[in-house]
Amino acid sequence: MFNRKDLLGLRDLTKEEIMTILNTAKEMKLQIDNPELRNNSLSKTSIVTLFFENSTRTKMSFMLAGEYQGAIVKDLGVATSSVSKGESLIDTGINLDQMGTNIMIIRHQMTGAPHILAKNVNASVINAGDGSNEHPTQALLDLFTILEHKGKFEGLKVVILGDIAHSRVARSNAFGLTKLGAKVTLAGPSTLVSNSMASLGVTVSTDIKEAIKDADVVMGLRIQFERQKNMPFPNLREYSNLFGVNSEILKNAKKDVLVMHPGPVNRGVELSTDVIDGENSVINVQVKNGVAVRMAILKLLSENNRRA
Amino acid sequence: MSSILIKNGRLIDPKNNVDKVCDIFIENKKVSEIGNNIEKKADKVIDATNLIVTPGLIDLHIHLREPGFENKETIATGTRAAAMGGFTSVCPMPNTDPVTDNAIVVEYVLNEKRDAVINVLPVGAITKGQKGEELADIGQMAKAGAVALSEDGKSVANPALMKNAMRYSKMFNLPIFDHCEDHRLATGSMNAGDRASMLGLKGISNDSEELIVARDVILAQSTGCKLHICHISTEGSVEIVRKAKEKGLPISCEVAPHHFTLCDEDIVDYDSNFKMNPPLRSRKDMEIMKKALADNTIEVIATDHAPHHIDDKNCEFEKAANGITGLETAFALSYTELVESNLMPLSDMLAKLTCNPARILGVEKGELSVGSDADIMIADIENVYKIDVSKMASKGKNTPFGGREVKGKVLYTICGGDIIVENGELTK
């Protein structure tokens, strides 16, 4: 049920493909805390990470996900590589391909960069975040976490809050959740939530309280200062007053609401500290699940890889 | 070649309202006789039975890339591509390196060593280095042969400088070819809308174009400058131009074939051959372009031929250069999309590629009567074929139209009495 060479986004995946990944991840999760269950099944697979943007969680969990399965995992330090001498993305990829790389994991500041790379190399390419397009493995770990806690997707109300305009996480989640039957609301200030997002099959809202009402899942997103121009809102205090989620506002959601965040968190901006550390929060669980989901993706892709 | 006899062709001359089957005799670079059964002896006889014979096409908006970007195109290759497309006069934009902002570069472009095979009518920059800070050598460029002014690729951001450029250029009777884009609003890489949301690409909204169209129409009104809006692409821009024309202002505009044949929905898989500026707009905007062509709010079709080297295109979409080639596909796309689809008569479509651009330039071209320059296109409008990128004469292979089925093939291009294209092949 998963025959692809690459994992570029949730836009292209079928419901069945998504469920294959989530089911595989369930088995993988046991291996994280139980090293005796690990079996070196990827010992003949080489993995290279190419991160053109910074990362803590995604990069480290990919590297560990590979190593837990016995793969050879190397990081191309982009800043110290020939990219800094002006070597193009395609040429960089072709060189890594010639070295026998089976899987390339790329994060890039430009939308579509993983797609271009995938067209030019034999290795499998995993999108670890491209511009403001997609971050499929983050969405898959979010889906895994939701399924783990709610047991289903059908009919769930999932609210994604904050800097939607710049968020590849919101977009990948919107693609995935709508395919699986959840109802998705994207909410934030009108300068950060475009109405054309509605074409993705989601509800768009600028009223946080109304958006959160009866929600099963509330997902906060980081304000991405590094991608903003021309002041989408006056200042951080106004933002957190009008659009931040604190325990008071959270009362509008269902009692058993899941609070999620892809990290890194700006504490006190999109979510208040008591919400981040509160009993509904699964933010730390998401991180562990990230390793499980990435182990599953590496396993599935290595089985399909042309070289392997 | 001193004399050519074109036999039995269907002469279409929109300017003079002519559409009839006849013979045409050419000598001394001019049309010397038009009539039935001309029996004069000619050095060359072309049998144009079942073919149309029209004035050579005129393109107000192309990029020849020379000097500076000879890896993308040269005046030699670009004019050959133009001839293959039926064009006999082209206006290269000044965004070369160095920028065409002084008489020396204009003279360089016009120098016969550049090996142009058709008429090259250069456009000079509005400001020095296209930096938007001080006026270029407008008067001296006019003397050297520049036919218009443009900041193509960008807009003059400062309205006071733009206004002075309009007042000053009027003295030399140079129209301004206006690239309308507010750069502070246009920071994306494709049209804003559902498809951009779907692809995760930052969008360029219609207002970034319309704002400058409106501003410059107002400035044209206050200065009396002849303003020609380049590559119009949005419904709002068309409305502004329509209102300006109703008021009798000296405003004209052009649309590129890709803006009435493609829309943002055609962009899939980050193919940079669909990336240009202005971007492919919404389906609605595309339909509006066709309507505005039909009601003559848009009186010119211009290609914005923008050849690029493969290295400038085969990369990340957001990094890829803007622009596509257009000279070798313009006639067939226009014929197929506008005439075959019954949107307008053939003669009206041809006017947008011949006498209308000639009028804007103020040159005595774009018509085919006795005494006219022998600039002529002969085409087969029954010929159906698939566009073959590998056969293109342009150095640039960056077109989204490869493999597209079209109708209408240019068979002959004659410029100043010289046969440049014969039976669909270059002669030089």
XYZ file of C-alpha atoms in Angstrom:
736
model
C 0.000 0.000 0.000
C 2.995 2.307 -0.249
C 4.837 2.060 -3.534
C 6.272 5.524 -3.928
C 9.871 6.432 -4.570
C 9.552 9.707 -2.652
C 7.557 11.294 0.131
C 7.016 14.878 -0.990
C 3.729 15.861 0.595
C 0.337 14.815 1.866
C -1.352 16.556 -1.033
C -0.494 13.572 -3.233
C -0.990 10.706 -0.739
C -4.115 8.577 -0.615
C -5.963 7.794 2.594
C -4.702 4.216 2.335
C -1.084 5.309 1.980
C -1.397 7.535 5.028
C -2.880 4.685 7.072
C -0.090 2.332 5.955
C 2.459 4.776 7.334
C 0.546 5.258 10.599
C 0.113 1.504 11.111
C 3.798 0.866 10.434
C 4.700 3.633 12.879
C 2.752 1.862 15.606
C 5.128 -1.100 15.452
C 8.120 1.205 15.261
C 7.178 3.136 18.367
C 7.843 0.066 20.527
C 11.450 0.020 19.340
C 12.182 3.486 20.693
C 11.943 2.445 24.340
C 12.842 -1.225 23.786
C 16.220 -1.445 22.054
C 16.064 -5.238 22.138
C 13.280 -5.063 19.546
C 15.475 -3.238 17.020
C 16.632 -5.386 14.143
C 19.060 -3.479 11.885
C 16.694 -3.943 8.970
C 18.115 -0.866 7.245
C 21.778 -1.885 7.540
C 22.105 -1.734 3.742
C 20.471 1.690 3.491
C 22.378 4.952 3.413
C 20.650 8.169 4.367
C 21.846 11.745 3.900
C 20.185 14.762 5.455
C 20.402 18.095 3.593
C 19.039 20.876 5.748
C 19.084 24.295 4.112
C 17.172 25.635 7.109
C 17.726 25.087 10.801
C 16.058 22.286 12.718
C 16.225 20.489 16.028
C 13.393 17.975 16.142
C 12.996 17.015 12.512
C 16.661 16.497 11.728
C 17.581 14.737 14.952
C 14.555 12.452 14.882
C 15.247 11.495 11.269
C 18.864 10.685 12.084
C 17.877 8.619 15.120
C 15.049 6.952 13.196
C 17.643 5.785 10.688
C 20.213 4.700 13.248
C 17.687 2.791 15.366
C 17.180 0.627 12.274
C 20.892 0.241 11.594
C 21.088 2.563 8.571
C 24.160 4.560 7.613
C 23.161 8.154 8.371
C 25.179 11.201 7.351
C 24.425 14.890 7.499
C 25.582 17.223 4.747
C 26.446 20.337 6.689
C 24.921 22.645 4.108
C 26.621 25.762 5.458
C 30.061 24.152 5.192
C 29.358 22.281 1.923
C 29.931 23.375 -1.668
C 26.434 24.860 -1.614
C 28.162 27.850 -0.044
C 30.394 27.959 -3.148
C 27.313 28.249 -5.321
C 26.772 24.590 -6.281
C 23.178 24.132 -7.373
C 20.666 21.948 -5.573
C 20.416 19.580 -8.534
C 24.195 19.207 -8.848
C 24.490 18.633 -5.111
C 21.840 15.927 -5.342
C 23.443 14.225 -8.341
C 26.770 14.060 -6.473
C 25.170 12.483 -3.412
C 23.355 10.096 -5.740
C 26.656 8.984 -7.251
C 27.948 8.170 -3.783
C 25.213 5.572 -3.458
C 22.802 7.416 -1.200
C 19.498 5.558 -0.889
C 17.453 8.220 0.839
C 17.889 11.982 0.840
C 16.049 14.033 3.417
C 15.781 17.673 2.449
C 14.589 20.806 4.143
C 14.667 23.908 1.966
C 13.456 27.491 2.192
C 11.887 27.277 -1.269
C 8.606 25.611 -2.130
C 9.044 22.718 -4.541
C 12.788 22.211 -3.951
C 12.323 18.545 -2.863
C 10.216 17.933 -5.985
C 12.987 19.260 -8.235
C 15.562 17.158 -6.374
C 13.382 14.040 -6.628
C 13.158 14.397 -10.407
C 16.917 14.462 -10.733
C 18.137 11.658 -8.446
C 17.631 7.902 -8.156
C 17.587 8.112 -4.379
C 14.285 8.398 -2.552
C 13.623 11.963 -1.445
C 11.817 12.878 1.751
C 10.517 16.401 2.152
C 11.438 17.613 5.627
C 9.801 20.988 4.983
C 9.823 23.139 1.822
C 9.161 26.878 1.948
C 5.564 27.525 2.875
C 4.394 24.390 1.102
C 4.475 21.137 3.078
C 6.034 19.390 6.037
C 4.617 15.900 5.515
C 6.428 14.037 8.300
C 5.297 16.591 10.867
C 1.690 16.186 9.743
C 2.027 12.410 9.777
C 3.296 12.469 13.364
C 0.430 14.804 14.255
C -2.032 12.397 12.645
C -0.415 9.516 14.507
C -0.752 11.381 17.801
C -4.393 12.243 17.160
C -5.204 8.645 16.222
C -3.362 7.351 19.279
C -5.471 9.530 21.585
C -8.811 9.707 19.785
C -8.875 6.364 18.002
C -10.379 7.883 14.864
C -10.395 10.893 12.535
C -13.939 10.823 11.218
C -15.919 13.811 12.506
C -13.180 15.248 14.726
C -12.954 19.014 14.896
C -9.339 20.074 14.550
C -8.410 23.740 14.930
C -5.048 24.994 13.737
C -4.186 28.426 15.098
C -1.769 31.194 14.326
C 0.647 31.866 11.495
C -1.188 29.852 8.853
C 0.127 31.902 5.932
C 3.711 30.786 6.455
C 2.948 27.354 7.823
C 3.808 24.226 5.891
C 2.653 22.284 8.961
C -0.864 23.716 8.702
C -1.024 22.918 5.005
C 0.172 19.324 5.318
C -2.199 18.761 8.216
C -5.073 20.267 6.262
C -4.400 17.938 3.325
C -4.092 14.884 5.580
C -6.898 15.535 8.038
C -9.507 16.367 5.386
C -8.640 13.148 3.525
C -9.203 11.179 6.717
C -12.596 12.747 7.429
C -11.769 15.315 10.111
C -13.186 18.843 9.999
C -10.391 21.398 9.938
C -10.575 25.056 10.938
C -7.653 27.382 10.274
C -7.764 30.448 12.490
C -5.656 33.539 13.033
C -5.493 37.238 12.171
C -6.754 38.004 8.656
C -3.245 38.953 7.567
C -1.997 35.456 8.407
C -4.950 33.353 7.215
C -5.770 33.732 3.540
C -9.343 33.125 2.422
C -8.061 31.135 -0.527
C -7.006 28.461 1.988
C -10.699 27.523 2.008
C -10.068 25.892 -1.361
C -8.203 23.176 0.563
C -11.532 22.066 1.994
C -11.160 23.744 5.386
C -13.008 26.447 7.310
C -11.196 29.758 7.694
C -11.813 31.920 10.757
C -10.467 35.047 12.420
C -12.398 34.496 15.651
C -10.314 32.315 17.945
C -13.028 31.750 20.532
C -15.581 30.710 17.951
C -13.030 28.551 16.148
C -12.091 26.677 19.315
C -15.686 25.955 20.292
C -16.170 22.184 20.812
C -12.789 21.409 19.302
C -11.330 17.918 19.727
C -7.841 19.084 18.866
C -6.226 22.517 19.160
C -2.918 22.900 17.390
C -0.885 26.057 17.965
C 1.637 27.232 15.406
C 4.723 29.283 15.970
C 4.729 32.870 14.759
C 7.458 32.715 12.136
C 9.143 36.046 12.534
C 11.825 35.007 10.045
C 9.287 34.790 7.199
C 7.271 37.915 7.951
C 7.366 41.238 6.204
C 5.269 44.379 6.467
C 3.895 43.691 9.958
C 0.923 41.328 9.737
C -0.042 42.431 13.274
C 0.961 45.421 15.413
C 2.955 43.726 18.173
C 3.314 40.509 20.155
C 1.272 41.696 23.103
C -1.714 42.464 20.885
C -1.267 39.129 19.159
C -1.241 37.087 22.360
C -4.160 39.106 23.751
C -6.337 38.581 20.700
C -5.107 35.313 19.214
C -3.147 33.481 21.878
C -4.649 30.436 23.595
C -4.743 30.427 27.394
C -6.565 28.067 29.758
C -9.562 30.413 29.865
C -10.124 30.343 26.105
C -9.397 26.637 26.003
C -12.539 26.047 28.123
C -14.550 26.606 24.937
C -13.124 23.413 23.509
C -14.210 19.904 24.460
C -13.094 18.759 27.898
C -10.783 16.113 26.501
C -9.270 18.437 23.895
C -5.757 17.583 22.743
C -3.355 20.511 22.755
C -0.628 20.149 20.157
C 2.250 22.222 18.784
C 4.927 21.280 16.251
C 7.586 23.260 18.111
C 9.557 25.284 18.665
C 7.106 27.141 20.906
C 7.119 30.860 21.598
C 5.913 30.488 25.174
C 3.236 33.013 26.055
C 2.616 34.025 22.446
C 0.575 31.422 20.575
C 0.025 29.264 23.685
C 0.281 30.272 27.322
C 2.675 28.336 29.537
C -0.106 26.734 31.573
C -1.634 25.387 28.366
C 1.702 24.125 27.063
C 2.406 22.265 30.284
C -1.244 21.463 31.093
C -2.846 18.041 31.273
C -4.375 18.261 27.774
C -1.010 18.915 26.189
C 0.605 16.155 24.109
C 3.390 18.339 22.796
C 6.117 16.095 24.192
C 4.361 12.941 23.026
C 4.419 14.393 19.513
C 8.203 14.471 19.639
C 8.502 10.768 20.465
C 5.902 9.922 17.842
C 7.985 11.878 15.366
C 10.736 9.302 15.648
C 8.257 6.433 15.225
C 6.647 7.941 12.126
C 10.029 8.722 10.562
C 11.229 5.172 11.275
C 8.144 3.926 9.424
C 8.711 6.219 6.455
C 12.379 5.245 6.144
C 11.430 1.570 6.305
C 8.683 1.876 3.693
C 10.780 3.952 1.306
C 13.848 1.742 1.647
C 11.702 -1.207 0.592
C 10.751 0.671 -2.564
C 14.129 2.204 -3.295
C 15.496 1.428 -6.736
C 19.008 0.893 -5.455
C 18.162 -1.230 -2.435
C 17.175 39.081 -54.733
C 15.715 41.894 -56.728
C 12.148 40.835 -57.572
C 9.575 38.437 -56.143
C 6.161 37.528 -57.491
C 3.680 36.113 -54.974
C 0.995 34.323 -56.962
C -2.592 33.710 -56.089
C -2.416 34.326 -52.326
C -5.199 35.606 -50.103
C -3.973 39.102 -49.271
C -5.195 40.311 -45.889
C -4.252 43.888 -45.077
C -6.239 44.945 -42.009
C -5.204 48.575 -42.190
C -6.687 49.051 -45.652
C -9.541 46.639 -45.107
C -8.354 44.360 -47.882
C -9.100 40.639 -48.027
C -8.854 39.250 -51.568
C -7.025 36.690 -53.649
C -4.452 38.365 -55.882
C -0.833 38.549 -56.982
C 1.811 40.790 -55.426
C 4.951 41.995 -57.146
C 7.973 43.077 -55.140
C 10.993 44.960 -56.423
C 13.540 47.305 -54.900
C 12.464 46.267 -51.379
C 8.942 47.610 -51.939
C 5.582 46.345 -53.083
C 5.341 47.656 -56.628
C 2.130 46.117 -57.870
C -0.946 44.325 -56.550
C -3.430 42.824 -58.969
C -4.855 39.828 -60.715
C -2.723 37.691 -63.000
C 0.436 39.761 -62.866
C 2.550 38.459 -65.746
C 5.822 40.266 -64.959
C 8.989 38.230 -64.930
C 10.371 37.821 -61.412
C 13.613 36.386 -60.016
C 11.522 34.347 -57.631
C 7.930 33.187 -57.859
C 6.082 31.995 -54.759
C 2.897 30.054 -55.293
C 0.645 31.218 -52.450
C -2.461 29.318 -53.511
C -4.552 28.557 -50.407
C -2.161 30.607 -48.265
C -2.682 33.954 -46.571
C -0.375 36.858 -47.381
C -0.201 39.560 -44.723
C 1.993 42.455 -43.639
C 4.986 41.147 -41.680
C 4.132 40.894 -37.999
C 5.375 43.506 -35.513
C 6.214 42.640 -31.910
C 6.380 45.578 -29.504
C 7.803 43.536 -26.673
C 10.656 41.059 -26.853
C 14.013 40.362 -25.218
C 17.005 39.782 -27.476
C 19.373 39.595 -24.455
C 22.271 41.211 -26.321
C 24.459 42.789 -25.083
C 25.177 40.904 -21.895
C 23.225 37.665 -21.901
C 24.352 36.052 -25.135
C 24.009 32.594 -23.560
C 20.226 33.141 -23.530
C 19.793 34.755 -26.964
C 21.556 37.029 -29.400
C 20.258 39.549 -31.870
C 21.207 37.063 -34.604
C 19.309 34.107 -33.084
C 16.417 36.152 -31.713
C 15.667 37.845 -35.020
C 15.779 34.469 -36.751
C 13.303 33.108 -34.230
C 11.161 36.172 -34.934
C 11.314 35.543 -38.678
C 10.288 31.924 -38.124
C 7.239 33.319 -36.353
C 6.319 35.670 -39.213
C 7.704 38.825 -37.584
C 9.550 41.424 -39.631
C 9.923 44.104 -36.927
C 10.643 43.619 -33.247
C 11.207 45.940 -30.290
C 13.858 44.586 -27.921
C 13.569 45.740 -24.332
C 16.450 47.572 -22.657
C 17.138 45.208 -19.734
C 20.451 44.148 -21.222
C 23.901 44.385 -19.650
C 24.827 47.168 -19.938
C 21.278 48.496 -19.833
C 20.183 50.211 -23.043
C 20.092 53.614 -21.376
C 22.352 55.595 -23.714
C 22.975 56.164 -27.415
C 26.056 53.924 -27.518
C 24.110 50.815 -26.560
C 21.317 51.717 -28.983
C 23.930 51.996 -31.732
C 25.461 48.680 -30.656
C 22.087 46.964 -30.970
C 21.501 48.522 -34.392
C 25.016 47.780 -35.705
C 24.912 45.505 -38.749
C 27.583 43.290 -37.169
C 24.810 42.026 -34.863
C 23.532 40.170 -37.954
C 19.836 40.889 -37.515
C 17.703 39.379 -40.292
C 14.649 41.593 -39.691
C 14.015 45.160 -38.498
C 15.159 45.808 -34.953
C 13.534 48.838 -33.303
C 15.177 49.233 -29.906
C 13.431 50.407 -26.767
C 15.474 52.578 -24.408
C 15.324 52.544 -20.625
C 13.437 55.265 -18.784
C 16.058 55.615 -16.050
C 19.807 55.204 -15.898
C 20.622 51.535 -15.313
C 16.891 50.944 -14.760
C 17.600 51.955 -11.194
C 14.666 54.363 -10.911
C 16.886 57.211 -9.719
C 17.645 59.505 -12.665
C 16.482 59.789 -16.272
C 18.353 57.855 -18.942
C 19.768 59.709 -21.989
C 16.304 59.845 -23.529
C 16.866 62.461 -26.221
C 20.181 61.026 -27.382
C 18.685 57.538 -27.539
C 15.839 58.892 -29.655
C 18.375 60.403 -32.052
C 20.265 57.107 -32.216
C 17.113 55.214 -33.182
C 15.235 54.200 -30.037
C 11.528 54.038 -30.810
C 10.057 53.911 -27.301
C 10.993 53.945 -23.632
C 10.452 51.241 -21.058
C 11.669 50.137 -17.677
C 10.539 46.614 -18.578
C 11.028 44.099 -15.815
C 10.124 46.720 -13.250
C 8.203 49.928 -12.731
C 9.608 53.359 -11.962
C 8.588 53.401 -8.305
C 8.868 57.163 -7.808
C 5.804 58.874 -9.341
C 7.546 62.239 -9.604
C 10.351 60.745 -11.708
C 7.813 58.847 -13.821
C 5.904 62.032 -14.430
C 9.039 63.834 -15.564
C 9.906 60.923 -17.857
C 6.480 61.250 -19.462
C 6.760 65.013 -19.886
C 10.281 64.739 -21.274
C 9.701 61.828 -23.658
C 6.744 63.627 -25.205
C 9.196 66.115 -26.688
C 10.668 63.295 -28.777
C 7.309 61.714 -29.482
C 8.447 58.485 -27.784
C 5.677 56.351 -26.325
C 6.278 54.788 -22.925
C 5.887 51.013 -22.768
C 4.848 50.605 -19.189
C 5.647 47.499 -17.136
C 3.137 47.893 -14.317
C 4.070 46.296 -11.035
C 4.364 47.588 -7.516
C 7.274 45.558 -6.201
C 6.338 46.062 -2.607
C 3.093 44.197 -3.293
C 4.408 41.632 -5.766
C 6.694 39.390 -3.750
C 5.414 35.953 -4.768
C 6.273 33.645 -7.639
C 2.848 32.840 -9.128
C -0.651 34.288 -9.201
C -2.296 34.635 -5.808
C -5.323 32.395 -5.476
C -6.483 28.868 -4.944
C -3.737 27.271 -7.037
C -1.016 29.147 -5.140
C -2.647 28.000 -1.906
C -2.697 24.465 -3.235
C 0.960 24.533 -4.310
C 2.215 26.413 -1.271
C 3.730 29.171 -3.368
C 3.506 32.794 -2.335
C 1.072 34.646 -4.547
C 1.249 37.829 -6.617
C -2.087 39.625 -6.377
C -3.798 41.497 -9.209
C -3.649 44.774 -7.301
C 0.149 44.902 -7.619
C -0.354 45.438 -11.365
C -3.523 47.509 -11.231
C -2.101 50.038 -8.796
C 0.581 51.133 -11.274
C -1.753 50.950 -14.295
C -4.075 53.365 -12.480
C -1.232 55.622 -11.368
C 0.306 55.874 -14.809
C -3.021 56.389 -16.584
C -3.535 59.361 -14.265
C -0.022 60.627 -15.023
C -0.580 60.153 -18.765
C -3.690 62.273 -18.441
C -1.842 65.074 -16.715
C 1.191 64.968 -19.027
C -0.397 64.010 -22.354
C 2.224 61.298 -22.823
C 1.490 58.357 -25.135
C 1.240 55.456 -22.711
C 1.239 51.821 -23.777
C 0.552 49.297 -21.015
C 2.748 46.218 -21.388
C 1.590 42.626 -20.923
C -1.749 43.440 -19.338
C -3.012 40.470 -17.364
C -5.857 41.324 -14.971
C -9.508 42.192 -15.179
C -8.923 45.355 -13.149
C -6.193 46.611 -15.475
C -8.473 46.075 -18.462
C -11.215 48.074 -16.756
C -8.857 50.976 -16.041
C -7.648 51.022 -19.655
C -11.197 50.804 -20.986
C -12.279 53.798 -18.924
C -9.195 55.761 -19.959
C -9.944 55.086 -23.622
C -13.563 56.152 -23.169
C -12.194 59.445 -21.915
C -10.115 59.733 -25.072
C -6.721 59.437 -23.376
C -3.746 58.320 -25.525
C -3.591 54.895 -23.893
C -2.997 51.554 -25.585
C -2.162 48.113 -24.280
C -0.879 44.695 -25.221
C -1.442 41.155 -24.013
C 0.903 38.197 -24.397
C -0.418 34.985 -25.988
C 0.209 33.024 -22.787
C -2.143 35.301 -20.884
C -5.068 34.418 -23.142
C -4.203 30.733 -23.596
C -3.076 29.633 -20.121
C -4.053 30.328 -16.527
C -2.712 29.524 -13.075
C -4.616 26.241 -13.038
C -2.166 24.992 -15.676
C 0.704 25.129 -13.186
C 1.454 21.681 -11.822
C 4.530 20.111 -10.345
C 6.559 23.346 -10.074
C 7.390 23.451 -13.805
C 9.230 26.745 -14.212
C 8.250 26.936 -17.895
C 4.976 28.254 -16.497
C 6.713 30.986 -14.500
C 6.701 34.501 -15.860
C 5.961 38.070 -14.801
C 3.146 39.004 -14.762
C 2.206 35.488 -13.746
C -0.439 33.308 -15.369
C -3.587 34.708 -13.797
C -6.912 33.140 -12.897
C -9.177 31.445 -15.431
C -11.509 34.435 -15.138
C -8.727 36.886 -15.957
C -7.756 34.725 -18.940
C -11.322 34.834 -20.268
C -11.426 38.609 -19.732
C -8.263 38.949 -21.852
C -10.010 37.222 -24.743
C -13.099 39.392 -24.402
C -10.983 42.534 -24.228
C -9.150 41.449 -27.379
C -12.476 40.892 -29.108
C -13.889 44.301 -28.135
C -10.515 45.906 -28.977
C -9.826 47.294 -25.500
C -6.603 45.365 -26.040
C -5.388 46.345 -29.507
C -1.967 44.672 -29.529
C -0.678 41.136 -29.133
C 2.988 41.165 -28.056
C 4.948 38.094 -27.074
C 7.219 39.252 -24.224
C 9.598 36.693 -25.762
C 11.939 35.988 -22.840
C 14.502 33.332 -23.711
C 16.512 31.801 -20.881
C 19.347 29.321 -20.599
C 18.293 25.956 -19.179
C 20.382 26.617 -16.052
C 18.184 29.625 -15.270
C 15.048 27.480 -15.437
C 16.008 23.981 -14.294
C 16.055 24.798 -10.589
C 13.779 25.606 -7.665
C 10.560 27.290 -8.935
C 10.978 30.305 -6.697
C 14.569 30.736 -7.849
C 13.846 30.165 -11.562
C 14.024 33.116 -13.960
C 10.773 34.714 -15.108
C 9.649 34.448 -18.696
C 8.998 32.177 -21.647
C 9.801 32.318 -25.343
C 7.015 33.452 -27.628
C 8.096 34.560 -31.089
C 7.737 31.173 -32.743
C 4.371 30.316 -31.220
C 2.513 33.662 -31.217
C 0.848 33.476 -34.630
C -0.363 29.892 -34.266
C -1.614 30.437 -30.707
C -3.404 33.643 -31.676
C -4.948 32.066 -34.748
C -6.017 28.925 -32.892
C -7.336 30.581 -29.739
C -8.885 33.709 -31.224
C -9.868 33.020 -34.840
C -10.503 29.269 -34.975
C -12.552 29.618 -31.812
C -14.683 32.257 -33.589
C -13.831 35.013 -31.142
C -12.881 37.442 -33.888
C -12.303 37.626 -37.656
C -8.806 36.824 -38.912
C -8.317 40.399 -40.074
C -8.989 41.783 -36.567
C -6.511 39.364 -35.045
C -3.880 40.310 -37.637
C -4.439 44.012 -36.957
C -3.202 43.408 -33.402
C 0.055 42.055 -34.818
C 0.520 44.511 -37.695
C -1.075 47.945 -38.143
C -1.966 48.543 -34.489
C 1.579 48.163 -33.163
C 2.841 50.184 -36.155
C 0.492 53.023 -35.234
C 1.698 53.019 -31.618
C 5.303 53.196 -32.812
C 4.478 55.812 -35.434
C 6.285 53.849 -38.154
C 5.138 53.370 -41.729
C 4.831 49.634 -41.503
C 2.164 47.074 -40.784
C 0.321 47.417 -44.087
C 0.580 45.835 -47.510
C -0.271 48.150 -50.383
C 1.587 49.531 -53.369
C 4.608 51.435 -52.085
C 4.765 49.615 -48.746
C 7.994 48.115 -47.494
C 8.132 44.510 -48.666
C 7.733 43.104 -45.128
C 5.442 40.126 -45.601
C 4.275 36.957 -43.889
C 2.817 34.032 -45.832
C 1.102 31.371 -43.745
C -0.996 28.249 -44.101
C -3.972 28.587 -41.756
C -5.145 25.056 -42.469
C -1.931 23.443 -41.232
C -2.481 21.578 -37.944
C 0.628 20.475 -36.070
C 2.168 19.980 -32.660
C 4.625 22.581 -31.408
C 8.123 21.078 -31.506
C 10.485 22.829 -29.091
C 13.562 21.052 -30.462
C 13.048 22.725 -33.850
C 12.929 26.266 -32.503
C 15.424 28.818 -33.786
C 15.582 30.701 -30.497
C 18.378 29.758 -28.119
C 15.726 29.636 -25.397
C 13.753 26.400 -25.162
C 11.714 27.651 -22.222
C 8.143 27.338 -23.382
C 5.117 25.666 -21.811
C 3.641 25.062 -25.273
C 5.791 22.118 -26.380
C 3.552 19.359 -27.732
C 0.472 21.594 -27.881
C -1.618 21.153 -31.012
C -2.142 24.375 -32.949
C -3.386 25.518 -36.332
C -1.624 28.021 -38.561
C 1.946 27.698 -39.822
C 4.240 30.445 -41.056
C 5.785 29.353 -44.368
C 7.444 32.522 -45.664
C 8.794 35.642 -44.053
C 10.003 38.361 -46.363
C 11.713 41.414 -44.885
C 12.660 44.382 -47.062
C 12.301 42.158 -50.127
C 14.621 39.470 -48.709
C 13.223 35.994 -48.216
C 14.251 35.088 -44.657
C 12.000 32.069 -44.214
C 11.161 29.829 -47.153
C 8.870 26.829 -46.855
C 9.120 27.055 -43.086
C 12.945 27.004 -43.061
C 15.433 29.799 -42.472
C 17.381 30.822 -45.554
C 20.193 32.432 -43.580
